[in-house]
Every structure is written in structure tokens, then in C-alpha cells.
């Protein structure tokens, strides 16, 4: 399995050499119309931003069922599990907290330590997934500093009743049942999607009574209604209900505790689309969402030991208008967010409110040039106002080749946890305080005689600032005959990174932490995607990302980190070049995807191979940074295979395996469950 990266380079050159053969096969993907990058409908190939599209056909052929699974198969995207096991997105080397997740253009809430559980979203009714990489705060504000992922669900297109029913059974007693019903008659149409998902979880270490993922089940119901008052006035009402129950098990001081954890999510969107005339188009949108998480643990005598809760609301009205001027478009929007959170370890129910507006000019001075200029202003109740500009340019050299570049400002607001957290570990005794509550709580600890000393120079006089970034992208797009190539180089510089630091020590010897704007980090790299169609039935895709991600303060003050303890417990000095970078980042990730259709027997074969180079999780030699002498997670390959057989035009059978060669690393990689075999039946009507 230790095939190194030169294999991928050989495959790439093979694809390019085959491209010299002329063929008239069109690459339809490049002509897909997208909306996330500009908030207006654009052809993908002309967009001056780094963007990826995942189609519904690609999702079905892959055999996956949850959003985290399909995203994990994309170039430049890594799914990183947090301490609770939830997988968050890492794009361009930036953590999950910096990527906004949307469903039909509106955001999901309910993040745990900045991580949104993407397995909450079923892919059974998805039309396509649009991924914009790089700072997108100019349109979407906070949480879009690293990019945006927009899940767009299906809608009825013809006057008829249609849909699909499917059932999938997989390893770990995993059951996935879907029903997606679409109906349209004249002015009225509707879509009803329902999903039930059940799993026994999985256990990588049989020596302990705890599983990596405990047994759980969840269901999703998503009704959408559409009514066309006329060709120029249309109403959309969309709702989504999600409910999950999971076993909650813990071992504390050698004692066993059991309970359960429940999640409930509700989203509601009402949107009115109004075409005033041939030049003026408006959308009026009202969105509300609520996410709840309740869990408890009882001891062996069924006596309550612990209860936790999390209850977050978001209300957001927004108005958007687009004015078409010959070949150009001017888009503007105004809205407000009102957000509340009531949770364990908060002294009270807290709330944010903000107002914002944005403008974007989509300018086409000639057939070859497209210039995108945008700016957004956010006024927030808890931190300084933010102005987020962006400039993107696409130059079309000829019909097959274009250059694109962009520069944008992004920001990430301090979250509720960083401002209002008040947590003391009951067994160890350390304390973590949100920035806004830290001063009062420290004074209370002093009055109670719990403070040994406070760190000099630490004060909470000015508000915690939003994290900010400058993002640069420069890339090319090439499509001719059988070959399609995307290349993008990126650079991110992040200032005012929010991190924890010690602010006091207790008389019990434990520290008190709070959140501050401390670090400056940067990431840069190159992303490459190519697809070559040997025939209409056989195509090969290759993707690769090179990434460097480092803390600038470490480089600027390397003398503070240059001594380590080696395996013989000797103190040795290291060089600045030995600094590997940020934790949980791989310098190299790559994938090869092979799609083969056998028309005679109506069968599709889909093989995907994914590579991730080594990365470090912890400092293991005592100098507080990740250097080349630390312990690393070794590089590895994962292979996924699916085979789909169309019995009739309406009936499909599918079988396959994720992690075909059963790779696991129980001690270091908690989200690799081993080989998962599956079988699926789907009926379309």
C-alpha cells in the first residue's frame, strides 16, 4: 500500500498526452449553472472563483448516503474529527469553523467547538453541491472566511408525479431508507423528502467498553412547496426537520455511566421571487432555524450524574435585488441576524444581533474579460463592525483556456463559546472562561480564596476582535475535447487568531484559561484537478493538493521553540526548517477516480482511491510546536468501490465497499471505521 506520489504524477502526464487526440465529446460539467459564488446564476466555466460542483449523478454512483462522506472524496477537502467524533471541513488548510454550510442558500447552526456535524445531512434529495473555496465574507459574512458549501436540493421541473424510493444496507447494521417525491401541476408543485438512518456504530478498540461511535438512529423530513402566482412572481416555502437519538456512555474514575443524547433541528424558509421586468429581479426571504442537543448520564444505580443541553436559534430576514445592465449585473442585499444560545456552562441565555448589506458588480467589459467586485458591511452587537471587500477577474484567452484570480477579505466573529463560556472540569479542576465573563468570574474566584496568582499584563479592557484574513487565488481553466483541467494556487494570511491562554492559577495548582487574539497564521498551496474521457464510457480523474500551513509567531520567535527532548531524553537544538507547521495538516493529498460504463449490461463501475500524507496531531517532544522529530500519523491510502446495475430504466441495484482494503489506525485516526460493505436498491418513477 505504500505507493508514493510519483504514481500520481505518471497518471497525470498520461492524461495530458492522451489529450492530443481530438474528439468532440463535450464536458457538460463546465457548463453547469451555479449560484453560490455570486448569488446570481452563472456558468461554472466563466466564474472567476475557485469552485467545485458535485452533481446528483456523481452522488448516486458513489453509493454514499451522508454529506460528510461525499465531501471527503473531493480534492482539497479533508474531514477532521473533533473530540466528540463529529467531522468538520478543512479547506485550504483552514479549520471547520471557517467554512459556512448552507442548504438551499441558508445556513445551518449547532456547532460544537466550531464543528458542524455534517452527517446530519442526507444526500438523498440533493440536486448538486456547490463548493466555493477562499474568503467569501463579501457575500456571506462570518463563518465564510475559508469558503462556502451550498447543498441545493431537488425541485419539480415537469407537470407530473415523479420521485425515487431507495434502501441501503451496510456493515455495522447500517440502514438507510429514502423517499423523495416530486409533484407539479400547473402553478403548484411540491417536494417531500424523508430519510431514516440507523447504525450500531463501530468500535476500533475491543479492549474498552466504549465504542468510537455508539449506536444511534435519526430521521429527516423535508417538505417544500412552490406556487407560481405568475411567470414573474413565485413563492417557495421550505421546511426541514431532523431528529437523532444516540446512546451516551462514559467511564469516569473507573465507574460506568449510561444515558442518551438527543438532537433536534428545525429549519424554515419562506422566499418570494419577484421579476419586476426584464432588468430587475428581487428575492424576499425569511429564515428561522433552531438546533437543540440534550444529553444525560446516570450511574450504575440509575441515579442522575450529569445533564447537558444546547439550544440555539437564528432568525434572518433578507432582501436581494439584481439589476441587469446589458452584459453586466449589479446585485445588492440587506438583512439582519438575530441569534440566541442557551446552553450548559453559560451563566445566562445570550444573544447576538447584527445588520448587514452587500453590493456586487458583475462587469463584462469585453467578451474576454469578466470582473467581479463586491463588498459587505456587518454591524454586530458584540465586536467591531466589519467591511469585507472582494475582487475577482476571469480572462478568457480562447474558447478552451482562461485565467482567473481573486483577492478577498474574510472574517470570523468570536462565537458564543469564546465570549460566554464558564466551565470548570469537575475531576481535574481547571477552568475555561469566555472573554466577556472572565473578569467578573476571576474577581469571584479571588473573593472565594481560589486564586493563587493572576498573570501580569492580562486585562479584558477592549472587546475581543474578529479574526480576519486576506485570501489570494490564481488559477487556470482548460477544456478541450476529452480533457478538462483546473489549477488553483492559494494563499491565506489570518490575523487576530483566537486561542486560549493562561490568565490565572488556582490554589489547587490548576490553570484558568480564557480566549484572546494571539496568533497570526498563514496557509498556501496548489490544487490541481483534471478529467480525461478516453471514450464516452470510460473516464479518469486526478486531483492533488499541496499545502503548507504555519504559525507566523513561531517563525518570528523561533528561539522560544528550538530545543526539544529526543527519544533518549537528551536536549537538542532544531532548525527553523524543521518546523513542520500546524497540527492535523498534510502536505500532500491526492485522489484518482475511474468511471467505467458497460452499456451492453447497463452497469457502471466507480473506483476512487484517496491518499493523505503524514500529519502530526500533538507535540510529543516538549517544545510546544510540531516539528519533524515529533510523532506523526503515517501516510495512507483509502479505496472506495461501487458497482451499479440498471435492471430496467426504473430499477437500479448497487453494491460496493468503502475502505475496500480495510485500513484502520485505532490509536490515532478515530473516523476510519474499517471496511464497510453495502448493497442498495433504488426505484425511480
XYZ file of C-alpha atoms in Angstrom:
685
model
C 0.000 0.000 0.000
C 2.994 2.343 0.261
C 2.814 3.546 -3.350
C 4.284 7.027 -3.327
C 3.241 10.208 -5.119
C 5.226 9.672 -8.348
C 2.491 7.206 -9.334
C 0.031 10.091 -9.384
C 2.415 12.244 -11.414
C 2.717 9.488 -14.035
C -1.063 9.242 -14.293
C -1.307 12.997 -14.742
C 1.205 13.073 -17.612
C -0.575 10.128 -19.208
C -3.812 12.110 -19.169
C -2.185 15.135 -20.756
C -0.525 13.103 -23.503
C -3.810 11.466 -24.424
C -5.353 14.946 -24.692
C -3.601 15.445 -28.019
C -6.205 13.175 -29.614
C -9.082 15.249 -30.992
C -12.611 14.366 -30.063
C -15.970 16.157 -29.979
C -17.080 14.907 -26.566
C -18.284 17.919 -24.563
C -17.583 18.333 -20.883
C -21.044 19.190 -19.640
C -19.888 19.852 -16.081
C -18.154 23.084 -17.082
C -21.483 24.395 -18.440
C -23.399 23.792 -15.208
C -25.067 26.960 -13.956
C -24.161 27.857 -10.358
C -25.349 30.492 -7.892
C -23.278 30.297 -4.712
C -20.201 32.183 -5.911
C -22.089 35.318 -6.986
C -25.680 34.963 -5.650
C -26.724 35.083 -9.322
C -26.870 32.342 -11.932
C -23.528 31.898 -13.705
C -21.926 29.288 -15.970
C -19.240 27.462 -13.977
C -16.512 27.745 -16.639
C -16.772 31.560 -16.691
C -16.659 32.044 -12.928
C -13.504 33.866 -11.698
C -13.516 31.981 -8.373
C -12.168 28.549 -7.347
C -15.290 26.391 -7.313
C -16.235 22.706 -7.368
C -19.556 21.104 -8.338
C -20.785 17.697 -7.171
C -23.744 16.525 -9.240
C -26.592 14.261 -8.125
C -25.411 11.659 -10.653
C -21.948 11.571 -9.052
C -23.517 11.174 -5.604
C -25.717 8.248 -6.696
C -22.873 6.435 -8.462
C -20.564 6.794 -5.442
C -23.038 4.941 -3.225
C -22.589 7.286 -0.228
C -25.507 8.484 1.896
C -24.321 11.410 4.085
C -22.868 14.819 3.286
C -19.590 14.204 5.150
C -18.921 11.100 3.042
C -19.278 12.761 -0.362
C -17.306 15.855 0.681
C -14.458 13.672 1.905
C -13.989 12.456 -1.689
C -13.254 15.925 -3.093
C -9.824 17.361 -3.862
C -8.564 19.781 -1.226
C -11.169 18.796 1.375
C -10.237 16.853 4.491
C -12.754 15.697 7.106
C -11.244 16.172 10.570
C -12.947 14.583 13.616
C -13.175 16.630 16.819
C -13.115 15.216 20.350
C -16.804 14.263 20.080
C -16.241 12.345 16.832
C -18.016 14.868 14.579
C -16.215 15.513 11.296
C -15.541 19.084 10.235
C -14.361 20.519 6.917
C -10.761 21.597 6.365
C -10.304 23.643 3.151
C -7.124 25.413 2.044
C -5.665 24.438 5.424
C -8.322 26.317 7.424
C -10.357 24.674 10.185
C -14.054 23.790 10.070
C -15.063 26.947 11.957
C -14.166 28.995 8.866
C -16.431 27.231 6.347
C -20.116 28.135 6.090
C -22.549 25.267 5.402
C -25.778 26.160 3.578
C -28.847 24.228 2.485
C -30.617 25.978 -0.373
C -28.706 29.158 0.414
C -29.456 29.406 4.148
C -27.056 28.468 6.980
C -27.136 25.570 9.416
C -26.428 26.214 13.104
C -25.465 23.988 16.027
C -21.673 23.862 16.018
C -19.683 22.006 18.660
C -16.380 23.862 19.237
C -16.752 25.342 15.749
C -17.516 21.969 14.107
C -20.837 21.296 12.378
C -21.823 17.614 12.270
C -22.154 17.074 8.508
C -23.592 13.578 8.938
C -26.834 15.372 9.890
C -27.433 15.955 6.172
C -28.646 13.120 3.932
C -27.748 13.280 0.235
C -30.895 11.512 -0.987
C -32.601 14.631 -2.365
C -29.602 16.687 -3.475
C -29.564 18.215 -6.963
C -25.954 19.386 -6.638
C -23.407 20.652 -4.116
C -21.574 23.900 -4.852
C -18.230 24.475 -3.100
C -16.574 27.907 -3.170
C -13.015 27.912 -1.794
C -11.411 31.000 -0.327
C -12.707 34.013 1.590
C -16.396 34.589 0.832
C -17.282 37.073 3.575
C -18.026 39.713 0.908
C -21.303 37.863 0.281
C -21.851 35.630 3.309
C -20.209 37.362 6.282
C -18.792 35.483 9.260
C -18.040 31.731 9.085
C -17.296 32.094 5.343
C -13.670 33.141 5.851
C -12.438 29.853 4.390
C -15.250 29.182 1.928
C -18.874 28.151 1.444
C -20.565 24.809 0.810
C -24.116 25.111 -0.518
C -26.308 21.997 -0.698
C -29.028 22.553 -3.310
C -31.999 20.204 -3.119
C -34.184 18.993 -5.979
C -37.346 20.711 -7.190
C -40.094 19.553 -9.592
C -39.496 20.513 -13.221
C -42.319 18.925 -15.223
C -46.091 18.629 -14.809
C -46.079 15.100 -13.437
C -45.634 12.943 -10.352
C -42.117 11.511 -10.038
C -39.546 10.532 -7.478
C -37.465 7.709 -6.078
C -37.501 5.115 -3.295
C -34.285 3.509 -2.056
C -32.939 1.247 0.658
C -29.288 0.653 1.531
C -27.864 -1.864 3.990
C -24.224 -1.739 5.070
C -21.718 -3.034 7.610
C -22.342 -2.216 11.307
C -26.048 -2.895 10.741
C -26.336 0.433 8.949
C -29.743 1.034 7.365
C -30.574 3.979 5.125
C -34.090 4.395 3.703
C -35.086 7.261 1.364
C -38.275 8.503 -0.200
C -38.115 11.536 -2.486
C -41.450 12.536 -4.055
C -41.867 15.355 -6.591
C -45.149 16.620 -7.995
C -46.045 19.510 -10.274
C -49.320 20.609 -11.806
C -49.617 23.980 -13.469
C -48.863 26.669 -10.865
C -48.419 24.393 -7.862
C -45.576 21.975 -7.165
C -44.205 20.144 -4.148
C -41.300 18.026 -2.995
C -41.377 15.708 0.015
C -38.179 14.018 1.152
C -37.933 11.563 4.038
C -34.905 9.657 5.305
C -34.418 7.121 8.108
C -30.890 6.195 9.140
C -29.849 3.631 11.765
C -26.463 2.230 12.769
C -24.904 0.137 15.526
C -21.857 2.411 15.400
C -18.368 0.966 15.341
C -15.616 0.016 17.768
C -11.915 0.105 16.867
C -10.685 -0.960 20.314
C -12.463 -4.034 21.722
C -10.472 -3.850 24.970
C -12.601 -0.977 26.303
C -16.386 -0.883 26.793
C -16.642 2.420 24.891
C -17.186 2.497 21.141
C -15.810 5.110 18.774
C -19.392 5.733 17.668
C -22.227 4.445 19.849
C -25.490 3.066 18.356
C -27.868 5.724 17.036
C -30.757 6.415 14.695
C -32.071 9.564 13.048
C -34.710 10.688 10.607
C -35.144 13.686 8.320
C -38.370 15.052 6.848
C -38.081 17.875 4.333
C -41.263 19.222 2.670
C -41.042 22.017 0.086
C -43.932 23.831 -1.581
C -43.790 26.010 -4.696
C -46.534 28.258 -6.053
C -46.243 30.376 -9.202
C -48.636 33.294 -8.964
C -47.409 34.232 -12.437
C -44.274 33.976 -14.559
C -42.923 36.952 -12.615
C -43.976 36.137 -9.040
C -43.142 32.832 -7.325
C -43.387 31.601 -3.742
C -41.219 28.918 -2.097
C -41.926 27.503 1.371
C -39.355 25.020 2.649
C -39.058 23.166 5.957
C -36.615 20.601 7.316
C -36.980 18.505 10.462
C -34.141 16.376 11.827
C -34.192 14.184 14.936
C -31.476 11.893 16.305
C -31.074 9.702 19.369
C -27.723 8.166 20.334
C -26.534 6.028 23.242
C -24.478 8.129 25.670
C -21.829 6.097 27.500
C -18.870 7.219 29.641
C -16.285 5.889 32.076
C -15.326 8.360 34.811
C -12.958 7.347 37.624
C -13.411 3.678 36.641
C -17.196 3.985 37.043
C -19.588 3.237 34.169
C -22.264 5.762 33.237
C -25.063 5.407 30.702
C -27.721 7.618 29.199
C -28.649 9.009 25.817
C -28.128 12.102 23.689
C -30.850 13.679 21.559
C -30.575 16.166 18.713
C -33.453 18.093 17.189
C -33.155 20.525 14.298
C -35.786 22.613 12.549
C -35.300 24.916 9.538
C -37.966 27.016 7.860
C -37.515 29.225 4.801
C -40.093 31.392 3.051
C -38.942 33.077 -0.154
C -40.750 35.246 -2.699
C -39.118 35.648 -6.119
C -40.266 38.752 -7.987
C -39.253 39.622 -11.538
C -40.245 43.281 -11.910
C -39.271 43.480 -15.571
C -36.589 42.212 -17.936
C -33.906 44.100 -15.991
C -34.964 43.992 -12.337
C -35.293 40.888 -10.153
C -35.821 40.663 -6.360
C -35.943 37.965 -3.687
C -37.560 38.405 -0.273
C -36.514 35.764 2.222
C -37.388 34.965 5.832
C -35.411 32.194 7.519
C -35.595 30.699 11.002
C -33.781 27.703 12.460
C -33.451 26.015 15.847
C -30.952 23.362 16.945
C -31.244 21.504 20.268
C -28.988 18.934 21.867
C -29.864 17.323 25.210
C -27.931 14.537 26.902
C -27.716 12.869 30.290
C -25.673 10.264 32.144
C -26.830 8.040 35.014
C -24.594 5.980 37.279
C -24.814 2.214 37.760
C -27.670 2.716 40.262
C -29.602 4.777 37.664
C -29.049 7.957 39.671
C -28.618 11.119 37.595
C -24.964 12.110 37.311
C -24.852 14.770 34.578
C -27.182 16.662 32.268
C -26.163 18.979 29.436
C -28.175 20.999 26.949
C -27.663 23.245 23.926
C -30.430 25.392 22.403
C -29.605 27.775 19.531
C -31.956 29.939 17.449
C -31.291 32.040 14.361
C -33.760 34.436 12.697
C -32.737 36.080 9.424
C -34.810 38.210 7.033
C -33.013 39.278 3.853
C -33.897 41.142 0.666
C -31.804 40.748 -2.504
C -32.147 42.620 -5.804
C -30.330 42.192 -9.110
C -30.290 44.849 -11.814
C -29.239 43.667 -15.292
C -27.415 46.262 -17.405
C -26.696 44.918 -20.908
C -23.951 42.346 -20.184
C -23.459 43.384 -16.559
C -25.275 42.743 -13.287
C -25.500 44.782 -10.098
C -26.612 42.782 -7.054
C -27.398 44.170 -3.620
C -28.764 42.734 -0.412
C -29.715 43.852 3.063
C -30.634 41.780 6.095
C -30.227 41.153 9.781
C -29.357 38.237 12.038
C -30.762 37.662 15.495
C -29.124 34.705 17.220
C -29.588 33.266 20.712
C -27.921 30.438 22.593
C -28.829 28.829 25.894
C -26.501 26.021 26.924
C -24.776 24.282 29.787
C -21.839 26.275 31.213
C -23.399 29.605 30.258
C -24.463 31.901 33.076
C -27.487 33.089 31.082
C -29.193 32.936 27.723
C -27.028 35.084 25.418
C -27.827 36.706 22.104
C -26.180 38.364 19.124
C -27.772 40.763 16.701
C -26.264 42.202 13.546
C -27.278 44.155 10.493
C -25.591 43.895 7.106
C -25.717 44.945 3.499
C -23.677 43.955 0.458
C -23.147 45.070 -3.124
C -21.641 43.195 -6.051
C -20.949 44.335 -9.585
C -20.546 41.608 -12.230
C -18.793 43.508 -15.031
C -18.113 42.209 -18.571
C -16.289 44.974 -20.482
C -15.498 42.616 -23.403
C -16.190 39.008 -24.332
C -12.814 38.021 -22.877
C -12.969 39.855 -19.537
C -15.185 39.268 -16.524
C -14.603 41.368 -13.399
C -16.403 40.739 -10.123
C -16.275 43.470 -7.450
C -18.053 43.039 -4.132
C -18.199 44.491 -0.646
C -20.181 43.716 2.504
C -20.638 45.682 5.722
C -21.592 43.974 9.001
C -22.561 45.836 12.162
C -22.517 43.491 15.176
C -23.571 43.879 18.799
C -20.514 42.122 20.269
C -17.500 43.101 18.144
C -16.277 45.871 15.859
C -18.050 46.376 12.543
C -16.527 44.608 9.525
C -16.043 45.735 5.928
C -15.340 42.787 3.604
C -14.264 43.622 0.027
C -13.501 41.186 -2.802
C -12.169 41.424 -6.358
C -12.127 38.567 -8.869
C -11.098 38.560 -12.534
C -11.507 35.995 -15.311
C -9.682 36.417 -18.632
C -10.752 34.153 -21.474
C -7.701 33.611 -23.693
C -9.675 31.493 -26.152
C -12.631 29.130 -26.186
C -10.666 26.466 -24.348
C -8.386 28.318 -21.949
C -8.882 31.029 -19.339
C -7.056 32.597 -16.405
C -8.737 33.570 -13.152
C -7.626 35.317 -9.987
C -9.222 36.750 -6.872
C -8.338 38.596 -3.701
C -10.723 38.900 -0.792
C -11.020 39.837 2.845
C -12.629 37.353 5.206
C -13.515 37.429 8.865
C -14.720 35.090 11.598
C -16.629 36.559 14.504
C -15.944 35.407 18.071
C -18.517 32.712 18.794
C -20.727 32.328 21.856
C -18.298 29.897 23.472
C -15.325 32.234 23.160
C -17.298 35.065 24.750
C -19.534 33.453 27.391
C -18.166 30.002 28.299
C -17.904 29.258 32.031
C -16.646 25.713 32.526
C -14.779 24.027 35.361
C -13.683 20.427 34.917
C -15.178 18.538 37.890
C -12.476 15.852 38.103
C -9.287 17.752 37.167
C -10.250 21.239 38.325
C -9.101 23.536 35.508
C -11.421 26.351 34.315
C -12.140 27.873 30.888
C -13.810 31.297 30.795
C -15.266 33.217 27.866
C -13.716 36.627 27.268
C -16.810 38.641 28.247
C -17.354 36.843 31.568
C -13.713 36.288 32.564
C -13.101 39.477 34.605
C -16.158 39.066 36.840
C -15.539 35.355 37.388
C -11.867 35.936 38.240
C -12.918 38.521 40.809
C -15.369 35.998 42.302
C -12.654 33.324 42.473
C -10.390 35.818 44.282
C -13.106 36.654 46.812
C -13.545 32.908 47.438
C -9.800 32.470 48.014
C -9.343 30.160 44.989
C -6.719 32.252 43.130
C -3.010 31.693 43.788
C -1.973 34.407 41.313
C -3.164 36.229 38.187
C -0.924 36.558 35.139
C 0.508 40.073 34.918
C -0.429 42.217 31.953
C -3.643 40.312 31.180
C -6.731 42.513 31.018
C -10.132 42.467 29.377
C -10.485 46.201 28.716
C -11.230 46.121 24.986
C -13.591 43.791 23.110
C -12.342 40.541 21.612
C -11.723 41.225 17.922
C -12.957 39.197 14.983
C -10.397 37.012 13.256
C -9.588 38.335 9.786
C -7.881 37.043 6.671
C -6.604 38.071 3.277
C -7.116 35.377 0.643
C -5.439 35.215 -2.786
C -6.251 32.756 -5.572
C -4.733 32.441 -9.021
C -5.725 29.673 -11.385
C -6.407 28.413 -14.877
C -9.239 26.546 -16.548
C -8.684 24.428 -19.659
C -11.244 22.337 -21.538
C -10.778 20.851 -24.973
C -12.168 17.690 -26.462
C -11.562 14.928 -23.920
C -9.546 16.861 -21.340
C -10.602 19.229 -18.576
C -8.038 20.790 -16.206
C -8.420 23.174 -13.239
C -5.388 24.572 -11.411
C -5.527 26.988 -8.483
C -2.771 28.430 -6.288
C -3.915 29.955 -2.983
C -2.584 31.959 -0.068
C -4.334 32.826 3.210
C -2.987 35.159 5.880
C -5.017 35.141 9.105
C -4.689 37.813 11.789
C -6.091 38.007 15.314
C -6.479 34.234 15.539
C -8.458 33.489 18.701
C -6.804 30.990 21.018
C -6.669 30.167 24.709
C -4.008 31.342 27.149
C -3.493 31.044 30.898
C -4.830 34.047 32.829
C -4.510 32.749 36.410
C -3.594 29.766 38.557
C -5.801 28.314 41.255
C -4.712 27.313 44.740
C -5.296 23.684 43.677
C -2.491 24.059 41.115
C -4.815 24.084 38.087
C -4.906 26.865 35.480
C -7.685 29.219 34.443
C -7.830 29.846 30.689
C -9.550 32.468 28.585
C -9.669 33.449 24.906
C -7.513 36.129 23.276
C -6.431 37.401 19.878
C -2.980 35.845 19.847
C -1.598 34.250 16.715
C -1.038 35.011 13.066
C -1.074 32.021 10.745
C -0.723 31.549 7.010
C -1.508 28.779 4.555
C -0.549 28.428 0.933
C -0.632 25.711 -1.649
C -1.650 24.425 -5.046
C -4.726 22.496 -6.092
C -4.977 20.523 -9.342
C -7.985 18.737 -10.864
C -8.181 17.015 -14.238
C -10.551 14.683 -16.060
C -9.813 12.794 -19.249
C -12.537 10.976 -21.179
C -10.960 8.143 -23.150
C -14.421 7.304 -24.517
C -17.983 8.163 -23.610
C -17.940 5.103 -21.369
C -14.521 5.458 -19.716
C -13.012 8.433 -17.884
C -10.220 9.006 -15.370
C -9.945 11.939 -12.959
C -6.960 13.013 -10.917
C -6.838 15.537 -8.080
C -3.951 16.759 -5.952
C -3.345 19.390 -3.276
C -0.050 20.648 -1.889
C -0.420 22.528 1.411
C 1.812 24.455 3.803
C 0.222 25.841 6.973
C 2.272 27.551 9.691
C 2.073 29.873 12.670
C 3.878 33.138 11.913
C 4.544 33.832 15.584
C 6.504 30.564 15.797
C 8.706 31.600 12.866
C 9.191 35.105 14.264
C 10.121 33.832 17.737
C 11.711 30.511 16.918
C 14.243 30.817 19.728
C 11.358 30.019 22.109
C 10.773 26.639 20.421
C 14.177 25.471 19.192
C 15.012 22.973 21.958
C 13.430 19.521 22.145
C 13.840 16.317 24.153
C 14.746 13.407 21.895
C 13.894 9.738 22.435
C 16.968 9.365 24.695
C 15.699 12.321 26.788
C 18.592 14.482 25.621
C 18.059 18.171 24.920
C 18.927 19.003 21.302
C 18.551 22.090 19.134
C 16.457 22.101 15.949
C 16.437 24.422 12.932
C 13.623 26.663 11.759
C 13.364 24.450 8.677
C 12.475 21.527 10.995
C 9.196 23.257 11.919
C 6.522 21.184 10.145
C 3.578 23.529 10.585
C 0.085 23.426 12.072
C -1.379 20.283 13.553
C -3.580 17.943 11.530
C -2.402 19.235 8.147
C -0.970 17.008 5.424
C 1.380 18.498 2.860
C 0.056 16.170 0.152
C -3.419 14.816 -0.559
C -4.474 13.221 -3.835
C -7.152 11.120 -5.486
C -7.709 9.063 -8.617
C -11.270 8.355 -9.772
C -12.105 5.866 -12.520
C -15.601 5.700 -14.028
C -16.453 2.923 -16.476
C -19.833 2.248 -18.044
C -20.674 -1.063 -19.740
C -23.717 -0.185 -21.912
C -24.427 -3.740 -23.011
C -25.196 -4.857 -19.463
C -26.245 -1.391 -18.175
C -23.583 -1.352 -15.469
C -21.466 1.461 -14.008
C -18.197 0.817 -12.160
C -16.906 3.622 -9.932
C -13.458 3.269 -8.322
C -11.921 6.009 -6.148
C -8.509 5.955 -4.478
C -7.550 8.620 -1.914
C -4.127 9.431 -0.499
C -3.174 11.503 2.533
C 0.458 12.122 3.511
C 1.693 12.106 7.103
C 0.487 14.665 9.628
C 1.013 15.405 13.306
C -1.663 15.508 15.987
C 0.317 16.518 19.102
C 3.626 17.909 20.274
C 5.445 14.830 21.566
C 8.882 16.257 22.368
C 8.078 19.163 24.661
C 8.727 22.332 22.609
C 5.027 23.208 22.057
C 5.174 23.055 18.249
C 5.035 20.360 15.573
C 8.492 19.623 14.207
C 9.850 16.809 12.086
C 11.071 14.937 15.186
C 7.558 14.627 16.650
C 5.412 11.503 16.306
C 3.327 11.578 13.110
C 0.323 9.737 11.763
C 1.727 7.804 8.801
C 0.525 8.391 5.257
C -2.207 6.091 3.988
C -4.480 5.148 1.081
C -8.252 4.574 1.142
C -10.063 2.849 -1.733
C -13.821 3.065 -2.366
C -15.658 0.968 -4.953
C -19.262 0.936 -6.146
C -20.934 -1.029 -8.948
C -24.388 -0.003 -10.190
C -26.610 -2.197 -12.358
C -29.742 -0.852 -14.054
C -32.179 -3.782 -14.158
C -34.710 -1.634 -16.001
C -34.961 2.081 -16.736
C -36.538 2.499 -13.289
C -34.865 -0.114 -11.106
C -31.213 0.051 -10.013
C -29.164 -2.345 -7.881
C -25.885 -1.255 -6.359
C -23.147 -2.895 -4.313
C -19.756 -1.772 -3.140
C -17.248 -1.178 -0.389
C -15.915 1.917 1.289
C -12.358 1.481 2.605
C -12.064 -1.625 0.439
C -8.724 -2.776 1.877
C -9.847 -2.319 5.498
C -7.300 0.286 6.589
C -7.581 1.390 10.233
C -5.374 3.182 12.733
C -7.273 2.820 16.037
C -4.770 4.739 18.146
C -4.687 7.892 16.017
C -7.489 8.051 13.414
C -10.912 7.760 15.050
C -13.021 8.369 11.920
C -11.698 5.447 9.846
C -14.043 2.598 10.732
C -12.561 -0.113 8.502
C -14.145 -1.846 5.516
C -17.841 -1.086 5.023
C -19.667 -3.297 2.544
C -23.033 -2.137 1.255
C -25.897 -3.105 -1.042
C -28.617 -0.815 -2.326
C -31.820 -0.940 -4.321
C -33.426 2.149 -5.853
C -36.667 2.543 -7.777
C -37.245 5.686 -9.840
C -40.666 6.656 -11.157
